[in-house]
JSON list of C-alpha atoms in Angstrom, two decimals:
[
{"chain": "A", "resi": 2, "resn": "UNK", "atom": "CA", "xyz": [0.03, 0.05, -0.03]},
{"chain": "A", "resi": 3, "resn": "UNK", "atom": "CA", "xyz": [1.46, 3.44, -1.01]},
{"chain": "A", "resi": 4, "resn": "UNK", "atom": "CA", "xyz": [1.84, 5.92, 1.53]},
{"chain": "A", "resi": 5, "resn": "UNK", "atom": "CA", "xyz": [0.40, 8.96, -0.79]},
{"chain": "A", "resi": 6, "resn": "UNK", "atom": "CA", "xyz": [1.16, 11.75, 1.69]},
{"chain": "A", "resi": 7, "resn": "UNK", "atom": "CA", "xyz": [4.96, 10.51, 2.05]},
{"chain": "A", "resi": 8, "resn": "UNK", "atom": "CA", "xyz": [4.83, 10.20, -1.78]},
{"chain": "A", "resi": 9, "resn": "UNK", "atom": "CA", "xyz": [3.50, 13.81, -2.31]},
{"chain": "A", "resi": 10, "resn": "UNK", "atom": "CA", "xyz": [6.16, 15.19, 0.26]},
{"chain": "A", "resi": 11, "resn": "UNK", "atom": "CA", "xyz": [8.81, 13.34, -1.87]},
{"chain": "A", "resi": 12, "resn": "UNK", "atom": "CA", "xyz": [7.49, 14.82, -5.16]},
{"chain": "A", "resi": 13, "resn": "UNK", "atom": "CA", "xyz": [7.47, 18.32, -3.82]},
{"chain": "A", "resi": 14, "resn": "UNK", "atom": "CA", "xyz": [11.19, 18.00, -2.14]},
{"chain": "A", "resi": 15, "resn": "UNK", "atom": "CA", "xyz": [12.64, 16.09, -5.05]},
{"chain": "A", "resi": 16, "resn": "UNK", "atom": "CA", "xyz": [10.88, 17.49, -7.82]},
{"chain": "A", "resi": 17, "resn": "UNK", "atom": "CA", "xyz": [9.53, 20.92, -7.23]},
{"chain": "A", "resi": 18, "resn": "UNK", "atom": "CA", "xyz": [11.93, 22.54, -4.82]},
{"chain": "A", "resi": 19, "resn": "UNK", "atom": "CA", "xyz": [14.98, 21.96, -6.84]},
{"chain": "A", "resi": 20, "resn": "UNK", "atom": "CA", "xyz": [13.17, 23.28, -10.09]},
{"chain": "A", "resi": 21, "resn": "UNK", "atom": "CA", "xyz": [13.57, 26.91, -8.75]},
{"chain": "A", "resi": 22, "resn": "UNK", "atom": "CA", "xyz": [10.07, 26.79, -7.65]},
{"chain": "A", "resi": 23, "resn": "UNK", "atom": "CA", "xyz": [10.50, 29.59, -4.63]},
{"chain": "A", "resi": 24, "resn": "UNK", "atom": "CA", "xyz": [6.73, 30.59, -4.07]},
{"chain": "A", "resi": 25, "resn": "UNK", "atom": "CA", "xyz": [5.47, 29.11, -0.79]},
{"chain": "A", "resi": 26, "resn": "UNK", "atom": "CA", "xyz": [1.91, 29.47, -1.93]},
{"chain": "A", "resi": 27, "resn": "UNK", "atom": "CA", "xyz": [2.84, 27.17, -4.76]},
{"chain": "A", "resi": 28, "resn": "UNK", "atom": "CA", "xyz": [4.72, 24.48, -2.63]},
{"chain": "A", "resi": 29, "resn": "UNK", "atom": "CA", "xyz": [1.69, 24.84, 0.16]},
{"chain": "A", "resi": 30, "resn": "UNK", "atom": "CA", "xyz": [-0.70, 23.76, -2.55]},
{"chain": "A", "resi": 31, "resn": "UNK", "atom": "CA", "xyz": [0.88, 21.22, -4.17]},
{"chain": "A", "resi": 32, "resn": "UNK", "atom": "CA", "xyz": [2.03, 19.71, -0.66]},
{"chain": "A", "resi": 33, "resn": "UNK", "atom": "CA", "xyz": [-2.12, 19.75, 0.21]},
{"chain": "A", "resi": 34, "resn": "UNK", "atom": "CA", "xyz": [-3.47, 18.24, -3.18]},
{"chain": "A", "resi": 35, "resn": "UNK", "atom": "CA", "xyz": [-3.95, 14.82, -3.55]},
{"chain": "A", "resi": 36, "resn": "UNK", "atom": "CA", "xyz": [-2.84, 14.24, -7.22]},
{"chain": "A", "resi": 37, "resn": "UNK", "atom": "CA", "xyz": [-3.71, 10.44, -6.82]},
{"chain": "A", "resi": 38, "resn": "UNK", "atom": "CA", "xyz": [-7.30, 11.43, -6.54]},
{"chain": "A", "resi": 39, "resn": "UNK", "atom": "CA", "xyz": [-7.03, 13.04, -10.14]},
{"chain": "A", "resi": 40, "resn": "UNK", "atom": "CA", "xyz": [-5.82, 10.00, -11.85]},
{"chain": "A", "resi": 41, "resn": "UNK", "atom": "CA", "xyz": [-7.28, 6.77, -12.92]},
{"chain": "A", "resi": 42, "resn": "UNK", "atom": "CA", "xyz": [-7.12, 3.90, -10.24]},
{"chain": "A", "resi": 43, "resn": "UNK", "atom": "CA", "xyz": [-4.89, 1.71, -12.42]},
{"chain": "A", "resi": 44, "resn": "UNK", "atom": "CA", "xyz": [-2.42, 4.96, -12.64]},
{"chain": "A", "resi": 45, "resn": "UNK", "atom": "CA", "xyz": [-2.29, 5.94, -9.09]},
{"chain": "A", "resi": 46, "resn": "UNK", "atom": "CA", "xyz": [0.93, 4.35, -8.33]},
{"chain": "A", "resi": 47, "resn": "UNK", "atom": "CA", "xyz": [2.82, 6.54, -10.61]},
{"chain": "A", "resi": 48, "resn": "UNK", "atom": "CA", "xyz": [0.76, 9.80, -9.60]},
{"chain": "A", "resi": 49, "resn": "UNK", "atom": "CA", "xyz": [3.45, 11.18, -8.10]},
{"chain": "A", "resi": 50, "resn": "UNK", "atom": "CA", "xyz": [6.29, 10.18, -10.61]},
{"chain": "A", "resi": 51, "resn": "UNK", "atom": "CA", "xyz": [8.48, 12.75, -12.38]},
{"chain": "A", "resi": 52, "resn": "UNK", "atom": "CA", "xyz": [6.55, 12.25, -15.87]},
{"chain": "A", "resi": 53, "resn": "UNK", "atom": "CA", "xyz": [3.20, 12.84, -17.38]},
{"chain": "A", "resi": 54, "resn": "UNK", "atom": "CA", "xyz": [0.10, 10.86, -15.94]},
{"chain": "A", "resi": 55, "resn": "UNK", "atom": "CA", "xyz": [-2.43, 9.50, -18.47]},
{"chain": "A", "resi": 56, "resn": "UNK", "atom": "CA", "xyz": [-5.66, 10.29, -17.71]},
{"chain": "A", "resi": 57, "resn": "UNK", "atom": "CA", "xyz": [-7.30, 9.56, -20.80]},
{"chain": "A", "resi": 58, "resn": "UNK", "atom": "CA", "xyz": [-6.67, 8.72, -24.74]},
{"chain": "A", "resi": 59, "resn": "UNK", "atom": "CA", "xyz": [-4.08, 11.63, -25.63]},
{"chain": "A", "resi": 60, "resn": "UNK", "atom": "CA", "xyz": [-4.68, 13.44, -22.44]},
{"chain": "A", "resi": 61, "resn": "UNK", "atom": "CA", "xyz": [-2.26, 13.55, -19.59]},
{"chain": "A", "resi": 62, "resn": "UNK", "atom": "CA", "xyz": [-1.68, 15.48, -16.14]},
{"chain": "A", "resi": 63, "resn": "UNK", "atom": "CA", "xyz": [1.82, 17.25, -16.82]},
{"chain": "A", "resi": 64, "resn": "UNK", "atom": "CA", "xyz": [4.41, 15.99, -14.72]},
{"chain": "A", "resi": 65, "resn": "UNK", "atom": "CA", "xyz": [4.67, 17.69, -11.25]},
{"chain": "A", "resi": 66, "resn": "UNK", "atom": "CA", "xyz": [8.31, 19.69, -12.13]},
{"chain": "A", "resi": 67, "resn": "UNK", "atom": "CA", "xyz": [6.72, 20.89, -15.48]},
{"chain": "A", "resi": 68, "resn": "UNK", "atom": "CA", "xyz": [3.40, 22.04, -13.78]},
{"chain": "A", "resi": 69, "resn": "UNK", "atom": "CA", "xyz": [5.56, 23.53, -11.01]},
{"chain": "A", "resi": 70, "resn": "UNK", "atom": "CA", "xyz": [7.39, 25.52, -13.08]},
{"chain": "A", "resi": 71, "resn": "UNK", "atom": "CA", "xyz": [4.66, 27.06, -15.06]},
{"chain": "A", "resi": 72, "resn": "UNK", "atom": "CA", "xyz": [2.52, 27.93, -11.76]},
{"chain": "A", "resi": 73, "resn": "UNK", "atom": "CA", "xyz": [5.69, 29.77, -11.12]},
{"chain": "A", "resi": 74, "resn": "UNK", "atom": "CA", "xyz": [5.75, 31.48, -14.01]},
{"chain": "A", "resi": 75, "resn": "UNK", "atom": "CA", "xyz": [2.14, 32.41, -14.08]},
{"chain": "A", "resi": 76, "resn": "UNK", "atom": "CA", "xyz": [2.83, 34.25, -10.62]},
{"chain": "A", "resi": 77, "resn": "UNK", "atom": "CA", "xyz": [-0.93, 33.52, -9.74]},
{"chain": "A", "resi": 78, "resn": "UNK", "atom": "CA", "xyz": [-1.59, 36.18, -6.81]},
{"chain": "A", "resi": 79, "resn": "UNK", "atom": "CA", "xyz": [-4.64, 35.93, -4.07]},
{"chain": "A", "resi": 80, "resn": "UNK", "atom": "CA", "xyz": [-6.81, 38.29, -5.94]},
{"chain": "A", "resi": 81, "resn": "UNK", "atom": "CA", "xyz": [-6.33, 36.96, -9.33]},
{"chain": "A", "resi": 82, "resn": "UNK", "atom": "CA", "xyz": [-9.18, 35.33, -11.51]},
{"chain": "A", "resi": 83, "resn": "UNK", "atom": "CA", "xyz": [-7.78, 32.80, -13.51]},
{"chain": "A", "resi": 84, "resn": "UNK", "atom": "CA", "xyz": [-8.90, 30.46, -16.35]},
{"chain": "A", "resi": 85, "resn": "UNK", "atom": "CA", "xyz": [-7.73, 27.10, -16.27]},
{"chain": "A", "resi": 86, "resn": "UNK", "atom": "CA", "xyz": [-7.78, 25.45, -20.06]},
{"chain": "A", "resi": 87, "resn": "UNK", "atom": "CA", "xyz": [-8.06, 21.82, -20.26]},
{"chain": "A", "resi": 88, "resn": "UNK", "atom": "CA", "xyz": [-7.81, 20.65, -16.70]},
{"chain": "A", "resi": 89, "resn": "UNK", "atom": "CA", "xyz": [-8.51, 17.23, -17.46]},
{"chain": "A", "resi": 90, "resn": "UNK", "atom": "CA", "xyz": [-9.67, 15.51, -13.91]},
{"chain": "A", "resi": 91, "resn": "UNK", "atom": "CA", "xyz": [-9.02, 19.09, -12.19]},
{"chain": "A", "resi": 92, "resn": "UNK", "atom": "CA", "xyz": [-5.51, 18.60, -10.62]},
{"chain": "A", "resi": 93, "resn": "UNK", "atom": "CA", "xyz": [-4.60, 21.99, -11.99]},
{"chain": "A", "resi": 94, "resn": "UNK", "atom": "CA", "xyz": [-7.76, 23.36, -10.77]},
{"chain": "A", "resi": 95, "resn": "UNK", "atom": "CA", "xyz": [-7.54, 22.51, -7.40]},
{"chain": "A", "resi": 96, "resn": "UNK", "atom": "CA", "xyz": [-4.03, 23.61, -6.99]},
{"chain": "A", "resi": 97, "resn": "UNK", "atom": "CA", "xyz": [-4.77, 26.77, -8.54]},
{"chain": "A", "resi": 98, "resn": "UNK", "atom": "CA", "xyz": [-7.76, 27.55, -6.36]},
{"chain": "A", "resi": 99, "resn": "UNK", "atom": "CA", "xyz": [-5.49, 27.32, -3.47]},
{"chain": "A", "resi": 100, "resn": "UNK", "atom": "CA", "xyz": [-3.51, 30.33, -4.84]},
{"chain": "A", "resi": 101, "resn": "UNK", "atom": "CA", "xyz": [-6.33, 32.75, -6.59]},
{"chain": "A", "resi": 102, "resn": "UNK", "atom": "CA", "xyz": [-9.32, 34.39, -5.44]},
{"chain": "A", "resi": 103, "resn": "UNK", "atom": "CA", "xyz": [-11.25, 32.08, -8.09]},
{"chain": "A", "resi": 104, "resn": "UNK", "atom": "CA", "xyz": [-10.94, 29.83, -11.08]},
{"chain": "A", "resi": 105, "resn": "UNK", "atom": "CA", "xyz": [-12.97, 28.97, -14.03]},
{"chain": "A", "resi": 106, "resn": "UNK", "atom": "CA", "xyz": [-11.80, 25.94, -15.86]},
{"chain": "A", "resi": 107, "resn": "UNK", "atom": "CA", "xyz": [-13.04, 25.04, -19.37]},
{"chain": "A", "resi": 108, "resn": "UNK", "atom": "CA", "xyz": [-12.55, 21.28, -20.24]},
{"chain": "A", "resi": 109, "resn": "UNK", "atom": "CA", "xyz": [-13.51, 20.01, -23.71]},
{"chain": "A", "resi": 110, "resn": "UNK", "atom": "CA", "xyz": [-14.10, 16.30, -22.53]},
{"chain": "A", "resi": 111, "resn": "UNK", "atom": "CA", "xyz": [-17.22, 15.84, -20.60]},
{"chain": "A", "resi": 112, "resn": "UNK", "atom": "CA", "xyz": [-16.43, 12.54, -19.03]},
{"chain": "A", "resi": 113, "resn": "UNK", "atom": "CA", "xyz": [-13.27, 14.42, -17.57]},
{"chain": "A", "resi": 114, "resn": "UNK", "atom": "CA", "xyz": [-15.20, 17.45, -16.69]},
{"chain": "A", "resi": 115, "resn": "UNK", "atom": "CA", "xyz": [-17.53, 15.26, -14.72]},
{"chain": "A", "resi": 116, "resn": "UNK", "atom": "CA", "xyz": [-14.78, 13.70, -12.67]},
{"chain": "A", "resi": 117, "resn": "UNK", "atom": "CA", "xyz": [-13.20, 16.92, -12.12]},
{"chain": "A", "resi": 118, "resn": "UNK", "atom": "CA", "xyz": [-16.43, 18.35, -10.74]},
{"chain": "A", "resi": 119, "resn": "UNK", "atom": "CA", "xyz": [-16.88, 15.33, -8.58]},
{"chain": "A", "resi": 120, "resn": "UNK", "atom": "CA", "xyz": [-13.56, 15.38, -7.20]},
{"chain": "A", "resi": 121, "resn": "UNK", "atom": "CA", "xyz": [-13.34, 19.02, -6.39]},
{"chain": "A", "resi": 122, "resn": "UNK", "atom": "CA", "xyz": [-16.72, 18.84, -4.58]},
{"chain": "A", "resi": 123, "resn": "UNK", "atom": "CA", "xyz": [-15.43, 15.97, -2.50]},
{"chain": "A", "resi": 124, "resn": "UNK", "atom": "CA", "xyz": [-12.41, 18.10, -1.52]},
{"chain": "A", "resi": 125, "resn": "UNK", "atom": "CA", "xyz": [-14.51, 21.14, -0.83]},
{"chain": "A", "resi": 126, "resn": "UNK", "atom": "CA", "xyz": [-12.89, 23.20, -3.35]},
{"chain": "A", "resi": 127, "resn": "UNK", "atom": "CA", "xyz": [-15.44, 25.90, -3.02]},
{"chain": "A", "resi": 128, "resn": "UNK", "atom": "CA", "xyz": [-13.69, 28.84, -5.39]},
{"chain": "A", "resi": 129, "resn": "UNK", "atom": "CA", "xyz": [-13.60, 26.95, -8.70]},
{"chain": "A", "resi": 130, "resn": "UNK", "atom": "CA", "xyz": [-16.34, 26.38, -11.46]},
{"chain": "A", "resi": 131, "resn": "UNK", "atom": "CA", "xyz": [-15.73, 23.47, -14.37]},
{"chain": "A", "resi": 132, "resn": "UNK", "atom": "CA", "xyz": [-17.45, 24.50, -17.79]},
{"chain": "A", "resi": 133, "resn": "UNK", "atom": "CA", "xyz": [-17.45, 21.95, -20.51]},
{"chain": "A", "resi": 134, "resn": "UNK", "atom": "CA", "xyz": [-16.40, 23.46, -23.80]},
{"chain": "A", "resi": 135, "resn": "UNK", "atom": "CA", "xyz": [-13.65, 24.10, -26.52]},
{"chain": "A", "resi": 136, "resn": "UNK", "atom": "CA", "xyz": [-10.20, 24.74, -25.01]},
{"chain": "A", "resi": 137, "resn": "UNK", "atom": "CA", "xyz": [-9.23, 26.85, -27.64]},
{"chain": "A", "resi": 138, "resn": "UNK", "atom": "CA", "xyz": [-12.42, 29.32, -27.12]},
{"chain": "A", "resi": 139, "resn": "UNK", "atom": "CA", "xyz": [-11.87, 29.78, -23.42]},
{"chain": "A", "resi": 140, "resn": "UNK", "atom": "CA", "xyz": [-14.82, 31.39, -21.37]},
{"chain": "A", "resi": 141, "resn": "UNK", "atom": "CA", "xyz": [-15.28, 34.81, -22.34]},
{"chain": "A", "resi": 142, "resn": "UNK", "atom": "CA", "xyz": [-18.48, 34.96, -20.18]},
{"chain": "A", "resi": 143, "resn": "UNK", "atom": "CA", "xyz": [-16.60, 35.21, -17.15]},
{"chain": "A", "resi": 144, "resn": "UNK", "atom": "CA", "xyz": [-13.57, 37.05, -18.15]},
{"chain": "A", "resi": 145, "resn": "UNK", "atom": "CA", "xyz": [-11.66, 38.89, -18.47]},
{"chain": "A", "resi": 146, "resn": "UNK", "atom": "CA", "xyz": [-8.84, 37.35, -16.36]},
{"chain": "A", "resi": 147, "resn": "UNK", "atom": "CA", "xyz": [-5.76, 38.03, -14.66]},
{"chain": "A", "resi": 148, "resn": "UNK", "atom": "CA", "xyz": [-4.07, 34.48, -15.66]},
{"chain": "A", "resi": 149, "resn": "UNK", "atom": "CA", "xyz": [-4.76, 32.20, -18.19]},
{"chain": "A", "resi": 150, "resn": "UNK", "atom": "CA", "xyz": [-3.10, 28.55, -17.60]},
{"chain": "A", "resi": 151, "resn": "UNK", "atom": "CA", "xyz": [-2.80, 25.98, -20.24]},
{"chain": "A", "resi": 152, "resn": "UNK", "atom": "CA", "xyz": [-2.14, 22.71, -19.14]},
{"chain": "A", "resi": 153, "resn": "UNK", "atom": "CA", "xyz": [-0.48, 21.35, -21.99]},
{"chain": "A", "resi": 154, "resn": "UNK", "atom": "CA", "xyz": [1.26, 21.75, -25.41]},
{"chain": "A", "resi": 155, "resn": "UNK", "atom": "CA", "xyz": [-0.07, 24.19, -27.90]},
{"chain": "A", "resi": 156, "resn": "UNK", "atom": "CA", "xyz": [0.96, 24.92, -31.54]},
{"chain": "A", "resi": 157, "resn": "UNK", "atom": "CA", "xyz": [-1.43, 27.84, -31.96]},
{"chain": "A", "resi": 158, "resn": "UNK", "atom": "CA", "xyz": [-2.82, 30.64, -29.97]},
{"chain": "A", "resi": 159, "resn": "UNK", "atom": "CA", "xyz": [-6.07, 31.79, -31.26]},
{"chain": "A", "resi": 160, "resn": "UNK", "atom": "CA", "xyz": [-6.60, 35.66, -30.84]},
{"chain": "A", "resi": 161, "resn": "UNK", "atom": "CA", "xyz": [-9.60, 34.95, -28.92]},
{"chain": "A", "resi": 162, "resn": "UNK", "atom": "CA", "xyz": [-7.70, 33.49, -26.09]},
{"chain": "A", "resi": 163, "resn": "UNK", "atom": "CA", "xyz": [-5.10, 36.72, -25.61]},
{"chain": "A", "resi": 164, "resn": "UNK", "atom": "CA", "xyz": [-8.46, 38.77, -26.14]},
{"chain": "A", "resi": 165, "resn": "UNK", "atom": "CA", "xyz": [-9.85, 37.37, -22.39]},
{"chain": "A", "resi": 166, "resn": "UNK", "atom": "CA", "xyz": [-6.71, 38.61, -20.47]},
{"chain": "A", "resi": 167, "resn": "UNK", "atom": "CA", "xyz": [-6.84, 41.92, -18.55]},
{"chain": "A", "resi": 168, "resn": "UNK", "atom": "CA", "xyz": [-4.48, 44.68, -19.50]},
{"chain": "A", "resi": 169, "resn": "UNK", "atom": "CA", "xyz": [-1.26, 43.30, -17.47]},
{"chain": "A", "resi": 170, "resn": "UNK", "atom": "CA", "xyz": [-2.89, 39.75, -17.63]},
{"chain": "A", "resi": 171, "resn": "UNK", "atom": "CA", "xyz": [-0.50, 36.95, -18.41]},
{"chain": "A", "resi": 172, "resn": "UNK", "atom": "CA", "xyz": [-0.92, 33.55, -20.25]},
{"chain": "A", "resi": 173, "resn": "UNK", "atom": "CA", "xyz": [1.26, 30.61, -19.77]},
{"chain": "A", "resi": 174, "resn": "UNK", "atom": "CA", "xyz": [1.86, 27.29, -22.08]},
{"chain": "A", "resi": 175, "resn": "UNK", "atom": "CA", "xyz": [4.04, 25.18, -23.67]},
{"chain": "A", "resi": 176, "resn": "UNK", "atom": "CA", "xyz": [4.65, 26.01, -27.31]},
{"chain": "A", "resi": 177, "resn": "UNK", "atom": "CA", "xyz": [4.98, 23.12, -29.53]},
{"chain": "A", "resi": 178, "resn": "UNK", "atom": "CA", "xyz": [7.69, 23.61, -32.01]},
{"chain": "A", "resi": 179, "resn": "UNK", "atom": "CA", "xyz": [8.33, 20.58, -34.16]},
{"chain": "A", "resi": 180, "resn": "UNK", "atom": "CA", "xyz": [9.47, 17.75, -31.33]},
{"chain": "A", "resi": 181, "resn": "UNK", "atom": "CA", "xyz": [10.72, 20.32, -29.00]},
{"chain": "A", "resi": 182, "resn": "UNK", "atom": "CA", "xyz": [8.66, 22.42, -27.03]},
{"chain": "A", "resi": 183, "resn": "UNK", "atom": "CA", "xyz": [8.99, 25.50, -24.56]},
{"chain": "A", "resi": 184, "resn": "UNK", "atom": "CA", "xyz": [7.30, 27.02, -21.98]},
{"chain": "A", "resi": 185, "resn": "UNK", "atom": "CA", "xyz": [6.50, 30.77, -22.67]},
{"chain": "A", "resi": 186, "resn": "UNK", "atom": "CA", "xyz": [4.56, 33.87, -20.88]},
{"chain": "A", "resi": 187, "resn": "UNK", "atom": "CA", "xyz": [2.79, 35.96, -23.24]},
{"chain": "A", "resi": 188, "resn": "UNK", "atom": "CA", "xyz": [1.35, 39.27, -21.26]},
{"chain": "A", "resi": 189, "resn": "UNK", "atom": "CA", "xyz": [-1.21, 41.41, -22.44]},
{"chain": "A", "resi": 190, "resn": "UNK", "atom": "CA", "xyz": [-0.33, 45.27, -22.80]},
{"chain": "A", "resi": 191, "resn": "UNK", "atom": "CA", "xyz": [-2.31, 48.29, -23.62]},
{"chain": "A", "resi": 192, "resn": "UNK", "atom": "CA", "xyz": [-0.06, 48.36, -26.69]},
{"chain": "A", "resi": 193, "resn": "UNK", "atom": "CA", "xyz": [-0.63, 44.66, -27.71]},
{"chain": "A", "resi": 194, "resn": "UNK", "atom": "CA", "xyz": [1.20, 41.64, -26.58]},
{"chain": "A", "resi": 195, "resn": "UNK", "atom": "CA", "xyz": [4.53, 40.77, -25.38]},
{"chain": "A", "resi": 196, "resn": "UNK", "atom": "CA", "xyz": [6.00, 37.15, -25.11]},
{"chain": "A", "resi": 197, "resn": "UNK", "atom": "CA", "xyz": [9.27, 35.76, -23.04]},
{"chain": "A", "resi": 198, "resn": "UNK", "atom": "CA", "xyz": [10.47, 32.07, -23.14]},
{"chain": "A", "resi": 199, "resn": "UNK", "atom": "CA", "xyz": [10.83, 30.47, -19.97]},
{"chain": "A", "resi": 200, "resn": "UNK", "atom": "CA", "xyz": [12.10, 27.17, -19.94]},
{"chain": "A", "resi": 201, "resn": "UNK", "atom": "CA", "xyz": [12.26, 23.99, -22.39]},
{"chain": "A", "resi": 202, "resn": "UNK", "atom": "CA", "xyz": [9.27, 21.43, -21.48]},
{"chain": "A", "resi": 203, "resn": "UNK", "atom": "CA", "xyz": [7.14, 18.95, -23.49]},
{"chain": "A", "resi": 204, "resn": "UNK", "atom": "CA", "xyz": [3.53, 17.88, -22.96]},
{"chain": "A", "resi": 205, "resn": "UNK", "atom": "CA", "xyz": [0.52, 16.25, -24.92]},
{"chain": "A", "resi": 206, "resn": "UNK", "atom": "CA", "xyz": [-0.79, 18.52, -27.44]},
{"chain": "A", "resi": 207, "resn": "UNK", "atom": "CA", "xyz": [-4.32, 19.86, -26.52]},
{"chain": "A", "resi": 208, "resn": "UNK", "atom": "CA", "xyz": [-7.11, 19.01, -29.10]},
{"chain": "A", "resi": 209, "resn": "UNK", "atom": "CA", "xyz": [-8.16, 22.62, -30.57]},
{"chain": "A", "resi": 210, "resn": "UNK", "atom": "CA", "xyz": [-4.62, 24.03, -30.34]},
{"chain": "A", "resi": 211, "resn": "UNK", "atom": "CA", "xyz": [-2.82, 22.42, -33.26]},
{"chain": "A", "resi": 212, "resn": "UNK", "atom": "CA", "xyz": [-1.42, 24.12, -36.41]},
{"chain": "A", "resi": 213, "resn": "UNK", "atom": "CA", "xyz": [1.00, 26.92, -37.15]},
{"chain": "A", "resi": 214, "resn": "UNK", "atom": "CA", "xyz": [1.05, 29.80, -34.55]},
{"chain": "A", "resi": 215, "resn": "UNK", "atom": "CA", "xyz": [-0.96, 32.32, -34.93]},
{"chain": "A", "resi": 216, "resn": "UNK", "atom": "CA", "xyz": [1.43, 35.13, -34.24]},
{"chain": "A", "resi": 217, "resn": "UNK", "atom": "CA", "xyz": [5.01, 36.13, -34.35]},
{"chain": "A", "resi": 218, "resn": "UNK", "atom": "CA", "xyz": [7.03, 38.59, -32.21]}
]
């Protein structure tokens, strides 16, 4: 029988902390969130491994190290409204809910959305809402957002996503470039958009974000 609390502590100590993740709120949130509750029963032994965990065909929870570094890049604050894109079974939503004032998650797979809703309710996460819809459309009805967090790789970033950012808001995602990927942060300013590469990473491509990039700087 796996001691999941011990596995969670080991994940934080060996994967998260050594990866230049210094924000205490992220450490606290990932130390709290029971990642094993968000993966299929057959995958629970691998819930805290340093690897993506498959949750459905073509979908996975990003590796803890990658996820934590994306959170560090996003710099989510306690007053921020966050759009969580393609959260799958809701692990990212649960963690982000500990960092932000509120989080709206949009999941394209209805079965995964139902699983996410069920686990979040069981964990009494009260400041998160799960919506079912196309990931590349987002959820403009509840925006604009301080942060848009995309759970996986994208090849193209539609304008309709960045338009849901507040001025000063930021979007983080892994931009797939051939076989390689790079985490980037896109910030909306009064004059347009600025983009900065942060670290190399890989993740499964999210349905709806295939194709050549919509903009270059």
